Tab-separated table of C-alpha atoms in Angstrom:
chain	number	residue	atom	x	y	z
X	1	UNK	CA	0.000	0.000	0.000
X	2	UNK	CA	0.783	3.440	-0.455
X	3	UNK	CA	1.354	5.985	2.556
X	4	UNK	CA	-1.701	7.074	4.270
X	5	UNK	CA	-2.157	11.226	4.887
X	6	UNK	CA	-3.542	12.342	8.183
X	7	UNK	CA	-7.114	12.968	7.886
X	8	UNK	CA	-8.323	10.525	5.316
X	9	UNK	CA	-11.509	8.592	6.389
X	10	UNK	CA	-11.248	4.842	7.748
X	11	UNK	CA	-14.313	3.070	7.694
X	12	UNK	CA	-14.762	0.115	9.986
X	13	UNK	CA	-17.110	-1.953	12.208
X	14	UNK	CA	-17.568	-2.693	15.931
X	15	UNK	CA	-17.814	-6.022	17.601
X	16	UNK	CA	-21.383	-6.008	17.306
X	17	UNK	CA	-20.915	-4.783	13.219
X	18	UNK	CA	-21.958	-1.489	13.942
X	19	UNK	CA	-20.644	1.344	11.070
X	20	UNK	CA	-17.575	3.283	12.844
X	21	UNK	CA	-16.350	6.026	11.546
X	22	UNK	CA	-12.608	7.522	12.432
X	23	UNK	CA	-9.780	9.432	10.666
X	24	UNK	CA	-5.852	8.596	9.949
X	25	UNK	CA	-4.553	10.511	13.300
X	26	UNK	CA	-1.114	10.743	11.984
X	27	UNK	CA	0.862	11.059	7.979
X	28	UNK	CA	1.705	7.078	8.420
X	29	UNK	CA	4.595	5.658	5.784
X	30	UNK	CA	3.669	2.679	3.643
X	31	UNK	CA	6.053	0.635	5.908
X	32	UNK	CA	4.540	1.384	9.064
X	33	UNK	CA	3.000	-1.895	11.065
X	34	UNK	CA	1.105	0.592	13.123
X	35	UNK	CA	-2.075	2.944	12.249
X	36	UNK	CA	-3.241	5.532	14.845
X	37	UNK	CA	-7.109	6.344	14.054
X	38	UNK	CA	-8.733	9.104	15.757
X	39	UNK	CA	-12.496	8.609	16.103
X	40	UNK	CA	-15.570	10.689	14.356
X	41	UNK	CA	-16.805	12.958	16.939
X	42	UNK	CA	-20.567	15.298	16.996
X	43	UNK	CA	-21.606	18.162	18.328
X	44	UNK	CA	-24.076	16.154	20.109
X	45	UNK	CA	-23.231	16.009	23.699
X	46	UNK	CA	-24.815	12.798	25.212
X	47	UNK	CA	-22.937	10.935	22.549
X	48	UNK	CA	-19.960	13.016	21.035
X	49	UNK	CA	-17.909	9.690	20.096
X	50	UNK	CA	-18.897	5.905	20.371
X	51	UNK	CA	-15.701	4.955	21.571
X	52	UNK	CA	-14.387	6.572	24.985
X	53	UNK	CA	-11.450	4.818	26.963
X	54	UNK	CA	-8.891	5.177	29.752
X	55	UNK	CA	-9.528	6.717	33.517
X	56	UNK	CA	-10.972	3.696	35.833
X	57	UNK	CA	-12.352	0.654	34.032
X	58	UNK	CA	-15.845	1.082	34.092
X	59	UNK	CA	-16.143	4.422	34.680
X	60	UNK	CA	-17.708	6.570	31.870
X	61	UNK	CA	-16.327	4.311	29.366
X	62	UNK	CA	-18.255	3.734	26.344
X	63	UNK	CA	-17.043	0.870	23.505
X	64	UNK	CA	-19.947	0.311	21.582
X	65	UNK	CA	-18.378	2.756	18.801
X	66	UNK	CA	-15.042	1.174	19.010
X	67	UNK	CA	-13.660	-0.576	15.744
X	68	UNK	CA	-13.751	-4.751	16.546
X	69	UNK	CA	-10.877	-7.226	16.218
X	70	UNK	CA	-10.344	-8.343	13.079
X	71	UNK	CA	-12.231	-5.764	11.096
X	72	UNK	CA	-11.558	-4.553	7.854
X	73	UNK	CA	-10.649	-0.973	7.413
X	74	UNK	CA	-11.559	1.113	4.377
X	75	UNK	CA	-9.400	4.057	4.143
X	76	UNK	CA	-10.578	7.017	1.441
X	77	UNK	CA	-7.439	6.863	-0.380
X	78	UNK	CA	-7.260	8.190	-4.044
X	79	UNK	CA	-7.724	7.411	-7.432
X	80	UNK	CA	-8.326	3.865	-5.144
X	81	UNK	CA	-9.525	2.707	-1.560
X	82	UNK	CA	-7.599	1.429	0.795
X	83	UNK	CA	-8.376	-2.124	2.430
X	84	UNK	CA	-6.887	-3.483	5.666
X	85	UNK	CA	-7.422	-5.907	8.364
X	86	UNK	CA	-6.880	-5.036	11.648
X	87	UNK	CA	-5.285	-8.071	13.318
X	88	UNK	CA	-5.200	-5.955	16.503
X	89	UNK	CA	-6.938	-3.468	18.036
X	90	UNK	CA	-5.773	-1.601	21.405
X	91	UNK	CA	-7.947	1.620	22.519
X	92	UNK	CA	-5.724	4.391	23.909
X	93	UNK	CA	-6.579	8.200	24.868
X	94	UNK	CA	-4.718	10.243	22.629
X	95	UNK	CA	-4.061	12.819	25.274
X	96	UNK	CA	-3.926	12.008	29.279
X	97	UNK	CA	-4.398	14.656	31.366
X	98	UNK	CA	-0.753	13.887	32.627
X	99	UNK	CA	0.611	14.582	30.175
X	100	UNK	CA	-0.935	18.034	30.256
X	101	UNK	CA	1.867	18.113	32.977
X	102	UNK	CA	4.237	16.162	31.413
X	103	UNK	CA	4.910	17.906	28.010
X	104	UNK	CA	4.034	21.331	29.299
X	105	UNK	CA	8.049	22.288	28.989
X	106	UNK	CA	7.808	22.269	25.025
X	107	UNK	CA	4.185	23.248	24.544
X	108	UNK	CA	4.434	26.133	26.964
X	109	UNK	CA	8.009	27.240	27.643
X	110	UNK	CA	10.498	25.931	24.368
X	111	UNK	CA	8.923	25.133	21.435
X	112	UNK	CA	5.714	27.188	20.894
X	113	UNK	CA	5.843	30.470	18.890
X	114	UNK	CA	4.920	32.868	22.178
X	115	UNK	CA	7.244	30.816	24.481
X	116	UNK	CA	7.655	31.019	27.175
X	117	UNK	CA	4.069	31.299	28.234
X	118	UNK	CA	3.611	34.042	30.954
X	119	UNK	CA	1.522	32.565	33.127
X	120	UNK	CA	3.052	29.254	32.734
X	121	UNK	CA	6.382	31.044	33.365
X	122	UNK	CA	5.369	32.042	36.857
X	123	UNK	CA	4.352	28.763	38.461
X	124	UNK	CA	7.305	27.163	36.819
X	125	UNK	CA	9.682	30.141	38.610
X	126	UNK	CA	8.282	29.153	41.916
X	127	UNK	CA	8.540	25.220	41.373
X	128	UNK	CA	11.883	25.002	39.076
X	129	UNK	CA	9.912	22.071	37.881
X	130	UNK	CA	8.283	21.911	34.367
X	131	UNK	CA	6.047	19.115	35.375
X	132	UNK	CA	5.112	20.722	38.548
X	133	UNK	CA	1.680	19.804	38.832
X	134	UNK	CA	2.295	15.677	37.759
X	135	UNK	CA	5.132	15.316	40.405
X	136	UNK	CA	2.554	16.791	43.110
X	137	UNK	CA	-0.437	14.497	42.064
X	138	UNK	CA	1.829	11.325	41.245
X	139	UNK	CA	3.375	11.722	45.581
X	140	UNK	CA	-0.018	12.483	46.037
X	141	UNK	CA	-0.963	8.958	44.464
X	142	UNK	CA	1.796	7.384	45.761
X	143	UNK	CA	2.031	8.406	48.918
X	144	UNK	CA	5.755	9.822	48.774
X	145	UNK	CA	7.358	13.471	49.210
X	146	UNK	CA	7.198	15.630	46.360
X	147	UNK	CA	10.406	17.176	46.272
X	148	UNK	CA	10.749	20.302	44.022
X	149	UNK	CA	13.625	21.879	42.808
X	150	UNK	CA	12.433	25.668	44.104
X	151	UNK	CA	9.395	25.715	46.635
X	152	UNK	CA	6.754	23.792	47.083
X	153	UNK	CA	7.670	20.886	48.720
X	154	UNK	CA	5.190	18.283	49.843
X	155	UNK	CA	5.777	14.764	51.795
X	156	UNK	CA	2.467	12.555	51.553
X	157	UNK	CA	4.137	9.570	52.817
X	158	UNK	CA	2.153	9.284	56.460
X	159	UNK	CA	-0.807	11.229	55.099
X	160	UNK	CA	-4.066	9.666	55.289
X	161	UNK	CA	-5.589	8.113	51.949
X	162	UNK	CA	-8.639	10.324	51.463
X	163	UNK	CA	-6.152	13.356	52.215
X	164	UNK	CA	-3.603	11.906	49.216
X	165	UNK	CA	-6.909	11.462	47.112
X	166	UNK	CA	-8.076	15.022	47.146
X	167	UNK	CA	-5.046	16.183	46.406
X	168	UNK	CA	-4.387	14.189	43.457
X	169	UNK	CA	-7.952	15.310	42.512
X	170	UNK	CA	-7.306	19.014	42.868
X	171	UNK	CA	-3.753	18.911	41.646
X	172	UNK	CA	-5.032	17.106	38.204
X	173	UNK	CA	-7.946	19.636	37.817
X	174	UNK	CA	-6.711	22.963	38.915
X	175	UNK	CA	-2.992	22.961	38.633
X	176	UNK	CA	-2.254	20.742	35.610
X	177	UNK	CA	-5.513	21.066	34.112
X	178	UNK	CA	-6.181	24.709	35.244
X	179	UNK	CA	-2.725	25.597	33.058
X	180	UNK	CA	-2.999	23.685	30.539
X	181	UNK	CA	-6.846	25.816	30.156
X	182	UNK	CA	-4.207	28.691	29.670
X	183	UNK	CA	-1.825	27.347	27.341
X	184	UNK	CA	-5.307	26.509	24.806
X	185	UNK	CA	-5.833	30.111	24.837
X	186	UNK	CA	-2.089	31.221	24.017
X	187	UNK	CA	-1.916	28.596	21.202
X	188	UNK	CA	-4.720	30.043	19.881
X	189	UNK	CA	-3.111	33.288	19.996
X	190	UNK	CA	0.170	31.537	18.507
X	191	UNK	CA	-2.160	29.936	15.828
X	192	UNK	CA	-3.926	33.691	15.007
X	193	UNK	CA	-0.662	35.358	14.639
X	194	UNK	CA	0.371	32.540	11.764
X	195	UNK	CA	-2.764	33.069	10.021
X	196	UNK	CA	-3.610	29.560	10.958
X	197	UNK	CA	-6.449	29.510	12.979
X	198	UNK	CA	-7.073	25.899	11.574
X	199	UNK	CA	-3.910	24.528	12.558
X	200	UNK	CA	-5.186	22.945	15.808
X	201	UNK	CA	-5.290	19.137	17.425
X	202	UNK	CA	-8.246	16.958	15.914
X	203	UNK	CA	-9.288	20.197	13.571
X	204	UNK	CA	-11.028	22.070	16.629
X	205	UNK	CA	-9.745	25.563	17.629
X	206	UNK	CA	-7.656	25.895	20.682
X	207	UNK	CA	-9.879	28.409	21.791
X	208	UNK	CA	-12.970	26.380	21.503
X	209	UNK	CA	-10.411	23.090	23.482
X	210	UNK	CA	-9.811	25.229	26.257
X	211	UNK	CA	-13.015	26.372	27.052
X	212	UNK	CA	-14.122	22.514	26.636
X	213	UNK	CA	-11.314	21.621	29.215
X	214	UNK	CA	-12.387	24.610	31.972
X	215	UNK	CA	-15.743	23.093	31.577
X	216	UNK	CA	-15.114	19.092	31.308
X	217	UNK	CA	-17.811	17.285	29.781
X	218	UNK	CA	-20.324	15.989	32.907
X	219	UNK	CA	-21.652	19.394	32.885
X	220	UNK	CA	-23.816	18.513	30.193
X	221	UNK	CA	-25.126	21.404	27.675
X	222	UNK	CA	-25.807	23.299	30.209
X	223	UNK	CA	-23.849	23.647	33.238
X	224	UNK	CA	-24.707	21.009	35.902
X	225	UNK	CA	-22.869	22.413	38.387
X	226	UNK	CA	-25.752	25.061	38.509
X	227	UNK	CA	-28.236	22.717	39.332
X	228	UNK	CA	-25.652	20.716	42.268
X	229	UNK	CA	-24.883	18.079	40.170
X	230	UNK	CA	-21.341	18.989	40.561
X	231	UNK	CA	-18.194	18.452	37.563
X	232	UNK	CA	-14.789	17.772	38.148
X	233	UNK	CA	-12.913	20.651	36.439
X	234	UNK	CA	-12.719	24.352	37.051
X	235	UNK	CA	-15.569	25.712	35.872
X	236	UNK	CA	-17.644	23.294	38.777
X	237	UNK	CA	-15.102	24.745	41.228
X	238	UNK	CA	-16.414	28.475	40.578
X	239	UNK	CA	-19.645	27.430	41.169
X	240	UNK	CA	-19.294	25.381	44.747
X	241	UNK	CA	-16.806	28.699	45.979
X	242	UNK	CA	-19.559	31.309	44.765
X	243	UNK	CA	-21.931	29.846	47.045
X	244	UNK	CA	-19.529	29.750	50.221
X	245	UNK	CA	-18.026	33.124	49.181
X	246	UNK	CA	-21.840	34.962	48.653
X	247	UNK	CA	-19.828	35.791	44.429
X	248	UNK	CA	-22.568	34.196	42.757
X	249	UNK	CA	-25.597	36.062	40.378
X	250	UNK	CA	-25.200	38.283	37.873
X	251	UNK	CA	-23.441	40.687	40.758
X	252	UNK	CA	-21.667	38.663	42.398
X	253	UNK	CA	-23.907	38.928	45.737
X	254	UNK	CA	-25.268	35.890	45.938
X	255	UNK	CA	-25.691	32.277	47.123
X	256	UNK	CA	-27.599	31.525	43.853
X	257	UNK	CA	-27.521	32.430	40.202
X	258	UNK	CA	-24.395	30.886	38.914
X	259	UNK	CA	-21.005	31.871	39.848
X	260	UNK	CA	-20.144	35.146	38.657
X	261	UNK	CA	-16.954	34.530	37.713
X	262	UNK	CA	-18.483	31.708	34.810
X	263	UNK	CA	-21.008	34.411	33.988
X	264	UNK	CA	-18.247	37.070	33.027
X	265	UNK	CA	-15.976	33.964	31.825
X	266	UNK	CA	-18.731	33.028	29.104
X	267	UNK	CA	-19.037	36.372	27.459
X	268	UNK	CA	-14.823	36.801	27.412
X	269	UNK	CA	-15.138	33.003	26.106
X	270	UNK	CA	-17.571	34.150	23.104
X	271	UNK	CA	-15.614	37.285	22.498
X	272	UNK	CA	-12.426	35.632	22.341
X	273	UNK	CA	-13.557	33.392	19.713
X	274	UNK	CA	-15.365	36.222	17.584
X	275	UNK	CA	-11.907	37.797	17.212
X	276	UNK	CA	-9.886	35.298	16.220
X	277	UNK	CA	-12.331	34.646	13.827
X	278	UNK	CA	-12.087	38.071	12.326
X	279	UNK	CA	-8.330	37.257	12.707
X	280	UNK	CA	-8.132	40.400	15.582
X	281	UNK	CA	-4.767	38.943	17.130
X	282	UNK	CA	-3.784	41.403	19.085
X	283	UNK	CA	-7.014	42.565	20.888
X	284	UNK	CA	-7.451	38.869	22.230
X	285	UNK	CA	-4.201	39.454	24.621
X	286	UNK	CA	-5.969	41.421	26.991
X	287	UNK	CA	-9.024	39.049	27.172
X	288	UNK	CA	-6.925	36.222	28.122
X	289	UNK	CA	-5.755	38.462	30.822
X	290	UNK	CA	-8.776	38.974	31.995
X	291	UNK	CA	-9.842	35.324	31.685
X	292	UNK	CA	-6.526	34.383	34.081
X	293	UNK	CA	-7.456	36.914	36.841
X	294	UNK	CA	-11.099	35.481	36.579
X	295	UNK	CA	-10.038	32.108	36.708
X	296	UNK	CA	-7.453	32.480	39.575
X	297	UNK	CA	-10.767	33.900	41.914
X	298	UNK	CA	-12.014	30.540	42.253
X	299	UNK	CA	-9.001	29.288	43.468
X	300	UNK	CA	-7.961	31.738	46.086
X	301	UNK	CA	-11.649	31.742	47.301
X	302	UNK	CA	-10.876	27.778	48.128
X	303	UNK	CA	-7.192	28.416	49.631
X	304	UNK	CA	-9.382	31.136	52.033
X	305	UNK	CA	-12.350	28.559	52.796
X	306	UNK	CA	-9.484	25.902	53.898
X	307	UNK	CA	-7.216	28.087	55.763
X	308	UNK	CA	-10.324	28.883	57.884
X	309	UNK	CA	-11.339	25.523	58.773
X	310	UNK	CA	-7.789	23.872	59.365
X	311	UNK	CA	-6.191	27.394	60.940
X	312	UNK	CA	-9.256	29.306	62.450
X	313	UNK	CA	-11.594	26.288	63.075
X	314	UNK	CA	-8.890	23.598	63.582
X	315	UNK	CA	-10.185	21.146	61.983
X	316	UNK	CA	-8.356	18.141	61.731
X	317	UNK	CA	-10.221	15.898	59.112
X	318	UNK	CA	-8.022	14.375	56.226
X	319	UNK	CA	-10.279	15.600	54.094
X	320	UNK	CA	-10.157	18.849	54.686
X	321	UNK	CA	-6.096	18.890	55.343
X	322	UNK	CA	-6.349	17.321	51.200
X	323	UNK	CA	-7.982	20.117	49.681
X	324	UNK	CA	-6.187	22.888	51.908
X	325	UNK	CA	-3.153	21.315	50.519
């Protein structure tokens, strides 16, 4: 066979010979014993792809839209199709959010176009780690110190399990995901500037993928969180600190409404995304500003709420001593 361009359609079917639909991830050489697919995705929330892997086994996986062992592929090669038999099959996550962590260095300090990355810049100052945020969540998991080159320093080693566990939560969600919310935004910037606002993982706009990762996708269409029926990433963490903090409504008075900050962050979201369509570069700088600062409230607003219960209270719960941490 001939070598197989990124984005050309492979057709396939499940293990129940279901249609499944996916695209050549990856420019792949004719010699190549390996092909990475990427699957079809919607715009349909409740079912955005078929296939969904990785995290806990079990736990909002879906396979049903996975290609089957054995299957033949159709790829939409040209003048002719493409026909192969996939003699195995392994389902991986293209991205982790590790290794949000992990290859921050070259996405957000040495090999991007705006490197290094302001805000990215500053937490890596204070660490002297790259991967800051995985070596705090893998001690966390492990129960071991977490030994940073600068500041920092953490030893989980005779901390209590659910302590390690909410800060392993909390690190992955609002230090490595948090950032890596950040560095979306600046590509997108990057990507502007080159007069290549297509040039963007899986053909969606960084702009659009970080607002998708401040959100996280159990909020639904509409914002769970609102309703109690809590996320895991940021944008669920604005809401649960508005309502201890009296920020939420439209003013920011409240213990109802919404958190204010997602209010103000959903218009600076929309306008952010109307100018880099009209290719308005520059004048997107300050709204990322603005979205940091807005973004940040959520988190000092929890560093306040647990500095009160462990210092002023006293509490002592592991718990508690986890997400203080």
């Amino acid at each position: 066979r001939s070598s197989l361009a990124k984005g050309l359609r492979v057709t396939g079917k499940s293990s129940t010979g279901a249609k499944v639909v996916g695209y050549v991830y990856e420019d792949t050489p004719k010699d190549a014993v390996v092909l990475r697919v990427q699957y079809e995705t919607s715009d349909a929330q409740a079912n955005y792809v078929g296939c969904r892997v990785g995290g806990l086994e079990g736990y909002h996986r879906t396979t049903d839209g996975c290609y089957g062992l054995a299957t033949s592929l159709t790829i939409a090669t040209t003048p002719v199709e493409t026909t192969l038999v996939a003699t195995a099959v392994e389902h991986k996550n293209g991205r982790t959010l590790q290794s949000f962590s992990t290859n921050a260095q070259g996405l957000m300090y040495d090999d991007c176009p705006g490197c290094p990355y302001k805000h990215y810049k500053i937490f890596y100052d204070y660490y002297g780690d790259f991967d800051y945020a995985d070596k705090w969540v893998t001690a966390a998991l492990d129960g071991t110190a977490a030994d940073f080159t600068r500041n920092g320093d953490a030893d989980f080693s005779s901390v209590a399990e659910v302590a390690r566990v909410e800060a392993a939560q909390k690190g992955t969600a609002y230090m490595s995901v948090w950032m890596y919310v950040i560095r979306e935004f600046e590509d997108a910037i990057d990507d502007c500037t080159l007069a290549c606002i297509d040039c963007n993982y899986a053909a969606a706009h960084a702009w659009d993928e970080g607002v998708a990762f401040y959100t996280g996708s159990l909020e639904g269409s509409s914002g769970n969180s609102k309703s109690g029926d809590y996320g895991l990433m940021p944008y669920a963490l604005a809401e649960k600190r508005c309502i201890n903090m009296r920020t939420c409504g439209a003013d920011g008075d409240s213990v109802s409404g919404g958190s204010r900050v997602n209010h103000e962050l959903s218009l600076l979201f929309l306008g952010g995304q109307q100018r880099l369509q009209r290719g308005e570069c520059s004048a997107v700088r300050p709204i990322v500003d603005r979205i940091v600062q807005l973004m940040t409230v959520p988190l000092v607003q929890g560093s306040l709420r647990y500095a009160y219960k462990l210092g002023y209270q006293g509490s002592t719960l592991p718990k508690e001593k986890g997400e203080g941490a």
